[in-house]
Amino acid sequence: MDTTALRLRPAVEADVPVLLELIRGLAAYERLEHEVVATAAALQRTLFGATRYAEAMIAEWDDVPAGFALYFHNYSTFLAKPGIYLEDLFVRPDLRGRGIGRRLLVELARLAVARDCGRLEWSVLHWNEPARRFYESFGAQPLADWISHRVSGETLQRLAAG
């Protein structure tokens, strides 16, 4: 697979519109467009503001934005080490099959090793068989004993209120 046309780089503030477009592309693929409330201003503030809550990597194919990975650090008390949590990995459908997703994942693994992280983790929607096969082809194991939980919106507000 020829990846000479591929370039990976850390996202910079000028990439906010591209990131938002790719996030919307991911949401469309996952059939979750109705959940996207992200704005360029919110991405700028949370990714490039005074407190940076996450990082992103941009993949370009022939200088055209092809995909992204958005990630942040988590922590394992059992390992007493940080980890990297991959929140989103997305490659535009017309550019899939060129090794872009693989290279993004490899680069994140390299980053995790360089930062002395104990884990690289992510979640996959249960119906997304192509993504599950893709990740499992690298030796990733689904965590069958763990069930993800989430509170958000009004439920989060009620919990915070005590």
CSV table of N, CA and C in Angstrom, one decimal:
chain,number,residue,atom,x,y,z
A,1,MET,N,0.8,-1.2,0.0
A,1,MET,CA,0.0,0.0,0.0
A,1,MET,C,0.9,1.2,0.0
A,2,ASP,N,0.7,2.1,-1.0
A,2,ASP,CA,1.5,3.3,-1.1
A,2,ASP,C,1.0,4.4,-0.2
A,3,THR,N,1.8,4.8,0.8
A,3,THR,CA,1.4,5.9,1.7
A,3,THR,C,2.3,7.1,1.5
A,4,THR,N,3.0,7.2,0.4
A,4,THR,CA,3.9,8.3,0.2
A,4,THR,C,3.1,9.6,0.1
A,5,ALA,N,1.9,9.6,-0.3
A,5,ALA,CA,1.1,10.8,-0.4
A,5,ALA,C,0.5,11.2,1.0
A,6,LEU,N,0.8,10.4,2.0
A,6,LEU,CA,0.2,10.7,3.4
A,6,LEU,C,1.2,11.4,4.2
A,7,ARG,N,0.6,12.4,5.0
A,7,ARG,CA,1.4,13.2,6.0
A,7,ARG,C,0.5,13.3,7.2
A,8,LEU,N,1.1,13.0,8.4
A,8,LEU,CA,0.5,13.1,9.6
A,8,LEU,C,1.1,14.3,10.4
A,9,ARG,N,0.3,15.1,11.1
A,9,ARG,CA,0.9,16.2,11.8
A,9,ARG,C,-0.1,16.5,12.9
A,10,PRO,N,0.5,17.2,14.0
A,10,PRO,CA,-0.4,17.6,15.1
A,10,PRO,C,-1.3,18.7,14.6
A,11,ALA,N,-2.5,18.7,15.0
A,11,ALA,CA,-3.4,19.8,14.6
A,11,ALA,C,-3.0,21.1,15.3
A,12,VAL,N,-3.2,22.2,14.5
A,12,VAL,CA,-2.9,23.5,15.0
A,12,VAL,C,-4.2,24.3,15.0
A,13,GLU,N,-4.2,25.5,15.6
A,13,GLU,CA,-5.4,26.2,15.8
A,13,GLU,C,-6.1,26.5,14.5
A,14,ALA,N,-5.4,26.7,13.4
A,14,ALA,CA,-5.9,27.0,12.1
A,14,ALA,C,-6.7,25.8,11.5
A,15,ASP,N,-6.6,24.6,12.1
A,15,ASP,CA,-7.3,23.4,11.7
A,15,ASP,C,-8.7,23.3,12.3
A,16,VAL,N,-9.1,24.2,13.1
A,16,VAL,CA,-10.4,24.1,13.8
A,16,VAL,C,-11.5,23.9,12.8
A,17,PRO,N,-11.6,24.6,11.7
A,17,PRO,CA,-12.7,24.4,10.7
A,17,PRO,C,-12.6,23.0,10.1
A,18,VAL,N,-11.4,22.5,9.8
A,18,VAL,CA,-11.2,21.2,9.3
A,18,VAL,C,-11.7,20.1,10.3
A,19,LEU,N,-11.2,20.3,11.5
A,19,LEU,CA,-11.6,19.3,12.6
A,19,LEU,C,-13.1,19.3,12.7
A,20,LEU,N,-13.8,20.4,12.7
A,20,LEU,CA,-15.2,20.4,12.8
A,20,LEU,C,-15.9,19.7,11.6
A,21,GLU,N,-15.4,19.9,10.5
A,21,GLU,CA,-15.9,19.2,9.3
A,21,GLU,C,-15.7,17.7,9.4
A,22,LEU,N,-14.5,17.3,9.9
A,22,LEU,CA,-14.3,15.9,10.0
A,22,LEU,C,-15.1,15.3,11.1
A,23,ILE,N,-15.4,16.0,12.2
A,23,ILE,CA,-16.2,15.5,13.3
A,23,ILE,C,-17.6,15.3,12.8
A,24,ARG,N,-18.1,16.3,11.9
A,24,ARG,CA,-19.4,16.1,11.3
A,24,ARG,C,-19.5,14.9,10.4
A,25,GLY,N,-18.4,14.7,9.7
A,25,GLY,CA,-18.3,13.5,8.8
A,25,GLY,C,-18.4,12.2,9.6
A,26,LEU,N,-17.7,12.2,10.8
A,26,LEU,CA,-17.7,11.0,11.7
A,26,LEU,C,-19.1,10.8,12.2
A,27,ALA,N,-19.8,11.9,12.6
A,27,ALA,CA,-21.1,11.8,13.2
A,27,ALA,C,-22.1,11.3,12.1
A,28,ALA,N,-21.9,11.7,10.9
A,28,ALA,CA,-22.8,11.2,9.8
A,28,ALA,C,-22.6,9.7,9.6
A,29,TYR,N,-21.3,9.2,9.6
A,29,TYR,CA,-21.0,7.8,9.5
A,29,TYR,C,-21.6,7.0,10.6
A,30,GLU,N,-21.6,7.5,11.8
A,30,GLU,CA,-22.1,6.8,13.0
A,30,GLU,C,-23.6,7.1,13.2
A,31,ARG,N,-24.2,7.8,12.3
A,31,ARG,CA,-25.6,8.1,12.3
A,31,ARG,C,-26.0,8.9,13.6
A,32,LEU,N,-25.1,9.8,14.0
A,32,LEU,CA,-25.3,10.6,15.2
A,32,LEU,C,-25.2,12.1,14.9
A,33,GLU,N,-25.5,12.5,13.7
A,33,GLU,CA,-25.5,13.9,13.4
A,33,GLU,C,-26.3,14.8,14.3
A,34,HIS,N,-27.4,14.3,14.8
A,34,HIS,CA,-28.2,15.0,15.7
A,34,HIS,C,-27.6,15.3,17.1
A,35,GLU,N,-26.5,14.6,17.4
A,35,GLU,CA,-25.8,14.8,18.7
A,35,GLU,C,-24.7,15.8,18.6
A,36,VAL,N,-24.3,16.3,17.4
A,36,VAL,CA,-23.2,17.2,17.3
A,36,VAL,C,-23.6,18.6,17.6
A,37,VAL,N,-23.1,19.1,18.7
A,37,VAL,CA,-23.4,20.5,19.1
A,37,VAL,C,-22.0,21.3,19.2
A,38,ALA,N,-21.0,20.6,18.8
A,38,ALA,CA,-19.6,21.3,18.8
A,38,ALA,C,-19.7,22.5,17.8
A,39,THR,N,-18.9,23.5,18.2
A,39,THR,CA,-18.8,24.7,17.4
A,39,THR,C,-17.3,25.0,17.2
A,40,ALA,N,-16.9,25.8,16.2
A,40,ALA,CA,-15.5,26.1,16.0
A,40,ALA,C,-15.0,26.8,17.3
A,41,ALA,N,-15.8,27.7,17.9
A,41,ALA,CA,-15.3,28.4,19.1
A,41,ALA,C,-15.1,27.5,20.2
A,42,ALA,N,-15.9,26.5,20.4
A,42,ALA,CA,-15.7,25.5,21.5
A,42,ALA,C,-14.5,24.6,21.2
A,43,LEU,N,-14.3,24.2,20.0
A,43,LEU,CA,-13.1,23.4,19.7
A,43,LEU,C,-11.8,24.3,19.9
A,44,GLN,N,-11.9,25.5,19.5
A,44,GLN,CA,-10.7,26.4,19.7
A,44,GLN,C,-10.4,26.5,21.2
A,45,ARG,N,-11.4,26.8,22.0
A,45,ARG,CA,-11.2,27.0,23.4
A,45,ARG,C,-10.7,25.7,24.1
A,46,THR,N,-11.3,24.5,23.8
A,46,THR,CA,-10.9,23.3,24.5
A,46,THR,C,-9.7,22.6,23.9
A,47,LEU,N,-9.4,22.8,22.7
A,47,LEU,CA,-8.2,22.2,22.1
A,47,LEU,C,-6.9,23.1,22.1
A,48,PHE,N,-7.2,24.4,22.0
A,48,PHE,CA,-6.0,25.3,21.9
A,48,PHE,C,-6.1,26.5,22.9
A,49,GLY,N,-7.0,26.5,23.8
A,49,GLY,CA,-7.1,27.6,24.8
A,49,GLY,C,-6.1,27.4,25.9
A,50,ALA,N,-6.3,28.2,27.0
A,50,ALA,CA,-5.5,28.2,28.2
A,50,ALA,C,-5.3,26.8,28.8
A,51,THR,N,-6.4,26.0,28.9
A,51,THR,CA,-6.4,24.7,29.3
A,51,THR,C,-6.8,23.8,28.1
A,52,ARG,N,-5.9,22.9,27.7
A,52,ARG,CA,-6.0,22.1,26.6
A,52,ARG,C,-6.5,20.7,27.1
A,53,TYR,N,-7.8,20.4,26.7
A,53,TYR,CA,-8.4,19.2,27.2
A,53,TYR,C,-8.1,17.9,26.4
A,54,ALA,N,-7.7,18.2,25.2
A,54,ALA,CA,-7.4,17.0,24.2
A,54,ALA,C,-6.4,17.5,23.2
A,55,GLU,N,-5.9,16.6,22.4
A,55,GLU,CA,-5.0,16.8,21.3
A,55,GLU,C,-5.6,16.2,20.1
A,56,ALA,N,-5.2,16.6,18.9
A,56,ALA,CA,-5.6,16.0,17.7
A,56,ALA,C,-4.5,15.9,16.7
A,57,MET,N,-4.6,14.9,15.8
A,57,MET,CA,-3.6,14.7,14.8
A,57,MET,C,-4.4,14.7,13.5
A,58,ILE,N,-3.9,15.4,12.5
A,58,ILE,CA,-4.5,15.5,11.2
A,58,ILE,C,-3.7,14.6,10.2
A,59,ALA,N,-4.5,13.8,9.4
A,59,ALA,CA,-3.9,13.1,8.3
A,59,ALA,C,-4.2,13.8,7.0
A,60,GLU,N,-3.2,14.0,6.2
A,60,GLU,CA,-3.4,14.7,4.9
A,60,GLU,C,-3.0,13.7,3.8
A,61,TRP,N,-3.8,13.6,2.8
A,61,TRP,CA,-3.5,12.8,1.6
A,61,TRP,C,-3.3,13.8,0.4
A,62,ASP,N,-2.1,13.8,-0.1
A,62,ASP,CA,-1.9,14.8,-1.2
A,62,ASP,C,-2.3,16.2,-0.8
A,63,ASP,N,-1.9,16.6,0.4
A,63,ASP,CA,-2.2,17.9,1.0
A,63,ASP,C,-3.7,18.2,1.2
A,64,VAL,N,-4.5,17.2,1.2
A,64,VAL,CA,-6.0,17.4,1.4
A,64,VAL,C,-6.3,16.7,2.7
A,65,PRO,N,-7.0,17.4,3.7
A,65,PRO,CA,-7.4,16.7,4.9
A,65,PRO,C,-8.1,15.4,4.7
A,66,ALA,N,-7.6,14.3,5.2
A,66,ALA,CA,-8.1,13.0,4.9
A,66,ALA,C,-8.8,12.4,6.1
A,67,GLY,N,-8.3,12.8,7.3
A,67,GLY,CA,-8.9,12.2,8.5
A,67,GLY,C,-8.2,12.8,9.8
A,68,PHE,N,-8.6,12.3,10.9
A,68,PHE,CA,-8.1,12.8,12.2
A,68,PHE,C,-8.2,11.8,13.3
A,69,ALA,N,-7.4,12.0,14.3
A,69,ALA,CA,-7.5,11.3,15.5
A,69,ALA,C,-7.5,12.3,16.6
A,70,LEU,N,-8.4,12.2,17.6
A,70,LEU,CA,-8.5,13.1,18.7
A,70,LEU,C,-8.4,12.2,19.9
A,71,TYR,N,-7.5,12.7,20.8
A,71,TYR,CA,-7.2,11.8,22.0
A,71,TYR,C,-6.8,12.7,23.2
A,72,PHE,N,-6.8,12.1,24.4
A,72,PHE,CA,-6.4,12.7,25.6
A,72,PHE,C,-5.8,11.7,26.6
A,73,HIS,N,-5.2,12.2,27.6
A,73,HIS,CA,-4.6,11.3,28.6
A,73,HIS,C,-5.7,10.9,29.6
A,74,ASN,N,-5.6,9.6,30.0
A,74,ASN,CA,-6.4,9.1,31.1
A,74,ASN,C,-5.3,8.6,32.1
A,75,TYR,N,-5.7,7.8,33.1
A,75,TYR,CA,-4.8,7.3,34.1
A,75,TYR,C,-5.2,6.0,34.6
A,76,SER,N,-4.2,5.1,34.7
A,76,SER,CA,-4.5,3.8,35.3
A,76,SER,C,-3.9,3.7,36.7
A,77,THR,N,-4.7,3.6,37.7
A,77,THR,CA,-4.2,3.4,39.1
A,77,THR,C,-3.5,2.1,39.3
A,78,PHE,N,-3.9,1.1,38.6
A,78,PHE,CA,-3.3,-0.2,38.7
A,78,PHE,C,-1.9,-0.2,38.1
A,79,LEU,N,-1.7,0.5,37.1
A,79,LEU,CA,-0.3,0.6,36.5
A,79,LEU,C,0.5,1.8,37.0
A,80,ALA,N,-0.2,2.8,37.7
A,80,ALA,CA,0.4,4.0,38.1
A,80,ALA,C,1.1,4.7,36.9
A,81,LYS,N,0.4,4.7,35.8
A,81,LYS,CA,0.9,5.4,34.6
A,81,LYS,C,-0.3,6.0,33.8
A,82,PRO,N,0.1,7.0,33.1
A,82,PRO,CA,-1.0,7.6,32.2
A,82,PRO,C,-1.2,6.6,31.0
A,83,GLY,N,-2.3,6.9,30.4
A,83,GLY,CA,-2.7,6.2,29.1
A,83,GLY,C,-3.1,7.2,28.1
A,84,ILE,N,-3.4,6.8,26.9
A,84,ILE,CA,-4.0,7.6,25.9
A,84,ILE,C,-5.3,7.0,25.6
A,85,TYR,N,-6.4,7.8,25.6
A,85,TYR,CA,-7.7,7.4,25.2
A,85,TYR,C,-8.0,8.1,23.9
A,86,LEU,N,-8.2,7.2,22.9
A,86,LEU,CA,-8.6,7.7,21.5
A,86,LEU,C,-10.1,7.9,21.5
A,87,GLU,N,-10.4,9.2,21.5
A,87,GLU,CA,-11.9,9.5,21.5
A,87,GLU,C,-12.4,9.3,20.1
A,88,ASP,N,-11.7,9.7,19.1
A,88,ASP,CA,-12.2,9.6,17.7
A,88,ASP,C,-11.1,9.3,16.7
A,89,LEU,N,-11.3,8.4,15.8
A,89,LEU,CA,-10.5,8.2,14.7
A,89,LEU,C,-11.4,8.1,13.5
A,90,PHE,N,-11.1,8.9,12.5
A,90,PHE,CA,-12.0,9.0,11.3
A,90,PHE,C,-11.2,9.3,10.1
A,91,VAL,N,-11.5,8.5,9.0
A,91,VAL,CA,-10.9,8.7,7.7
A,91,VAL,C,-12.1,8.9,6.7
A,92,ARG,N,-12.0,10.0,5.9
A,92,ARG,CA,-13.1,10.2,4.9
A,92,ARG,C,-13.3,8.9,4.1
A,93,PRO,N,-14.6,8.6,3.9
A,93,PRO,CA,-14.9,7.4,3.2
A,93,PRO,C,-14.2,7.2,1.8
A,94,ASP,N,-14.1,8.3,1.1
A,94,ASP,CA,-13.5,8.2,-0.3
A,94,ASP,C,-12.0,8.0,-0.2
A,95,LEU,N,-11.4,8.1,1.0
A,95,LEU,CA,-9.9,7.9,1.1
A,95,LEU,C,-9.6,6.7,2.0
A,96,ARG,N,-10.6,5.9,2.3
A,96,ARG,CA,-10.3,4.7,3.1
A,96,ARG,C,-9.6,3.6,2.2
A,97,GLY,N,-8.9,2.7,2.8
A,97,GLY,CA,-8.2,1.6,2.1
A,97,GLY,C,-6.8,2.0,1.7
A,98,ARG,N,-6.3,3.1,2.1
A,98,ARG,CA,-5.0,3.6,1.7
A,98,ARG,C,-4.0,3.5,2.9
A,99,GLY,N,-4.4,3.0,4.0
A,99,GLY,CA,-3.5,2.9,5.2
A,99,GLY,C,-3.5,4.1,6.1
A,100,ILE,N,-4.4,5.0,5.9
A,100,ILE,CA,-4.5,6.2,6.7
A,100,ILE,C,-4.8,5.9,8.1
A,101,GLY,N,-5.9,5.2,8.3
A,101,GLY,CA,-6.3,4.8,9.7
A,101,GLY,C,-5.2,4.1,10.4
A,102,ARG,N,-4.6,3.1,9.7
A,102,ARG,CA,-3.5,2.3,10.3
A,102,ARG,C,-2.4,3.3,10.8
A,103,ARG,N,-2.0,4.2,9.9
A,103,ARG,CA,-0.9,5.1,10.2
A,103,ARG,C,-1.3,6.0,11.4
A,104,LEU,N,-2.5,6.5,11.5
A,104,LEU,CA,-2.9,7.3,12.6
A,104,LEU,C,-2.8,6.4,13.9
A,105,LEU,N,-3.3,5.2,13.9
A,105,LEU,CA,-3.2,4.4,15.1
A,105,LEU,C,-1.8,4.0,15.4
A,106,VAL,N,-0.9,3.7,14.5
A,106,VAL,CA,0.5,3.5,14.7
A,106,VAL,C,1.1,4.7,15.4
A,107,GLU,N,0.8,5.9,14.8
A,107,GLU,CA,1.4,7.1,15.4
A,107,GLU,C,1.0,7.3,16.8
A,108,LEU,N,-0.3,7.1,17.1
A,108,LEU,CA,-0.7,7.2,18.5
A,108,LEU,C,-0.1,6.2,19.4
A,109,ALA,N,0.2,5.0,18.9
A,109,ALA,CA,0.9,4.0,19.7
A,109,ALA,C,2.3,4.5,20.0
A,110,ARG,N,3.0,5.0,19.0
A,110,ARG,CA,4.3,5.5,19.2
A,110,ARG,C,4.3,6.7,20.2
A,111,LEU,N,3.3,7.5,20.1
A,111,LEU,CA,3.2,8.6,21.1
A,111,LEU,C,3.0,8.1,22.5
A,112,ALA,N,2.2,7.1,22.6
A,112,ALA,CA,1.9,6.4,23.9
A,112,ALA,C,3.2,5.9,24.5
A,113,VAL,N,4.0,5.2,23.7
A,113,VAL,CA,5.3,4.6,24.1
A,113,VAL,C,6.2,5.7,24.5
A,114,ALA,N,6.3,6.8,23.7
A,114,ALA,CA,7.2,7.9,24.0
A,114,ALA,C,6.9,8.6,25.3
A,115,ARG,N,5.6,8.6,25.6
A,115,ARG,CA,5.1,9.3,26.8
A,115,ARG,C,5.1,8.3,28.0
A,116,ASP,N,5.6,7.1,27.9
A,116,ASP,CA,5.6,6.1,28.9
A,116,ASP,C,4.2,5.8,29.4
A,117,CYS,N,3.2,5.7,28.5
A,117,CYS,CA,1.9,5.3,28.8
A,117,CYS,C,1.8,3.8,28.9
A,118,GLY,N,0.9,3.4,29.7
A,118,GLY,CA,0.7,2.0,29.9
A,118,GLY,C,-0.4,1.4,29.0
A,119,ARG,N,-1.2,2.3,28.4
A,119,ARG,CA,-2.3,1.8,27.6
A,119,ARG,C,-2.7,2.7,26.5
A,120,LEU,N,-3.2,2.2,25.4
A,120,LEU,CA,-3.9,3.0,24.4
A,120,LEU,C,-5.3,2.3,24.3
A,121,GLU,N,-6.3,3.1,24.6
A,121,GLU,CA,-7.7,2.6,24.7
A,121,GLU,C,-8.7,3.4,23.8
A,122,TRP,N,-9.8,2.7,23.4
A,122,TRP,CA,-10.8,3.4,22.7
A,122,TRP,C,-12.1,2.6,22.8
A,123,SER,N,-13.2,3.1,22.3
A,123,SER,CA,-14.5,2.4,22.3
A,123,SER,C,-14.9,2.4,20.8
A,124,VAL,N,-15.7,1.3,20.5
A,124,VAL,CA,-16.2,1.1,19.2
A,124,VAL,C,-17.7,0.8,19.3
A,125,LEU,N,-18.5,1.5,18.5
A,125,LEU,CA,-20.0,1.1,18.5
A,125,LEU,C,-20.2,-0.3,18.2
A,126,HIS,N,-21.1,-1.0,18.9
A,126,HIS,CA,-21.2,-2.4,18.7
A,126,HIS,C,-21.6,-2.8,17.3
A,127,TRP,N,-22.3,-2.0,16.6
A,127,TRP,CA,-22.7,-2.3,15.2
A,127,TRP,C,-21.6,-2.1,14.2
A,128,ASN,N,-20.6,-1.4,14.5
A,128,ASN,CA,-19.6,-1.0,13.6
A,128,ASN,C,-18.5,-2.1,13.3
A,129,GLU,N,-19.0,-3.1,12.6
A,129,GLU,CA,-18.2,-4.3,12.3
A,129,GLU,C,-16.9,-3.9,11.6
A,130,PRO,N,-16.9,-3.0,10.6
A,130,PRO,CA,-15.7,-2.7,9.9
A,130,PRO,C,-14.6,-2.1,10.8
A,131,ALA,N,-15.0,-1.3,11.7
A,131,ALA,CA,-14.1,-0.7,12.7
A,131,ALA,C,-13.6,-1.8,13.7
A,132,ARG,N,-14.5,-2.6,14.1
A,132,ARG,CA,-14.1,-3.7,15.0
A,132,ARG,C,-13.1,-4.6,14.4
A,133,ARG,N,-13.3,-5.0,13.2
A,133,ARG,CA,-12.3,-5.9,12.4
A,133,ARG,C,-11.0,-5.1,12.3
A,134,PHE,N,-11.1,-3.8,11.9
A,134,PHE,CA,-9.9,-3.0,11.7
A,134,PHE,C,-9.0,-3.0,13.0
A,135,TYR,N,-9.6,-2.7,14.1
A,135,TYR,CA,-8.9,-2.7,15.4
A,135,TYR,C,-8.4,-4.0,15.8
A,136,GLU,N,-9.2,-5.0,15.7
A,136,GLU,CA,-8.8,-6.4,16.1
A,136,GLU,C,-7.7,-6.9,15.2
A,137,SER,N,-7.6,-6.4,14.0
A,137,SER,CA,-6.5,-6.8,13.1
A,137,SER,C,-5.1,-6.4,13.7
A,138,PHE,N,-5.1,-5.4,14.6
A,138,PHE,CA,-3.9,-5.0,15.3
A,138,PHE,C,-3.6,-5.7,16.6
A,139,GLY,N,-4.5,-6.6,16.9
A,139,GLY,CA,-4.4,-7.4,18.2
A,139,GLY,C,-5.2,-6.7,19.3
A,140,ALA,N,-6.0,-5.7,19.0
A,140,ALA,CA,-6.8,-5.1,20.1
A,140,ALA,C,-7.9,-6.1,20.6
A,141,GLN,N,-8.1,-6.1,21.8
A,141,GLN,CA,-9.1,-7.0,22.5
A,141,GLN,C,-10.2,-6.2,23.0
A,142,PRO,N,-11.5,-6.6,22.6
A,142,PRO,CA,-12.6,-5.9,23.3
A,142,PRO,C,-12.7,-6.3,24.8
A,143,LEU,N,-13.1,-5.4,25.6
A,143,LEU,CA,-13.1,-5.6,27.0
A,143,LEU,C,-14.6,-6.0,27.4
A,144,ALA,N,-14.8,-7.3,27.2
A,144,ALA,CA,-16.1,-7.8,27.4
A,144,ALA,C,-16.7,-7.7,28.8
A,145,ASP,N,-15.8,-7.6,29.8
A,145,ASP,CA,-16.2,-7.5,31.2
A,145,ASP,C,-16.5,-6.1,31.6
A,146,TRP,N,-16.3,-5.1,30.8
A,146,TRP,CA,-16.5,-3.8,31.1
A,146,TRP,C,-17.7,-3.2,30.4
A,147,ILE,N,-18.5,-2.4,31.0
A,147,ILE,CA,-19.6,-1.7,30.4
A,147,ILE,C,-19.4,-0.3,30.6
A,148,SER,N,-19.4,0.5,29.5
A,148,SER,CA,-19.3,1.9,29.6
A,148,SER,C,-20.5,2.5,30.2
A,149,HIS,N,-20.3,3.6,31.0
A,149,HIS,CA,-21.4,4.3,31.5
A,149,HIS,C,-21.2,5.8,31.2
A,150,ARG,N,-22.3,6.6,31.2
A,150,ARG,CA,-22.1,8.0,30.9
A,150,ARG,C,-23.3,8.7,31.6
A,151,VAL,N,-22.9,9.9,32.1
A,151,VAL,CA,-24.0,10.9,32.5
A,151,VAL,C,-23.7,12.1,31.7
A,152,SER,N,-24.7,12.8,31.2
A,152,SER,CA,-24.5,14.0,30.5
A,152,SER,C,-25.8,14.8,30.6
A,153,GLY,N,-25.7,16.1,30.1
A,153,GLY,CA,-26.9,16.9,30.0
A,153,GLY,C,-27.5,17.1,31.4
A,154,GLU,N,-28.9,17.0,31.4
A,154,GLU,CA,-29.6,17.2,32.6
A,154,GLU,C,-29.2,16.2,33.7
A,155,THR,N,-28.9,15.0,33.3
A,155,THR,CA,-28.5,14.0,34.3
A,155,THR,C,-27.2,14.4,35.0
A,156,LEU,N,-26.3,14.9,34.2
A,156,LEU,CA,-25.0,15.4,34.8
A,156,LEU,C,-25.3,16.5,35.7
A,157,GLN,N,-26.2,17.4,35.4
A,157,GLN,CA,-26.5,18.6,36.2
A,157,GLN,C,-27.1,18.2,37.5
A,158,ARG,N,-28.0,17.2,37.5
A,158,ARG,CA,-28.7,16.7,38.7
A,158,ARG,C,-27.7,16.0,39.6
A,159,LEU,N,-26.8,15.2,39.0
A,159,LEU,CA,-25.7,14.6,39.8
A,159,LEU,C,-24.8,15.6,40.5
A,160,ALA,N,-24.4,16.6,39.7
A,160,ALA,CA,-23.6,17.7,40.3
A,160,ALA,C,-24.3,18.4,41.4
A,161,ALA,N,-25.6,18.5,41.3
A,161,ALA,CA,-26.4,19.3,42.4
A,161,ALA,C,-26.5,18.4,43.6
A,162,GLY,N,-26.1,17.2,43.6
A,162,GLY,CA,-26.1,16.4,44.8
A,162,GLY,C,-27.3,15.5,44.9
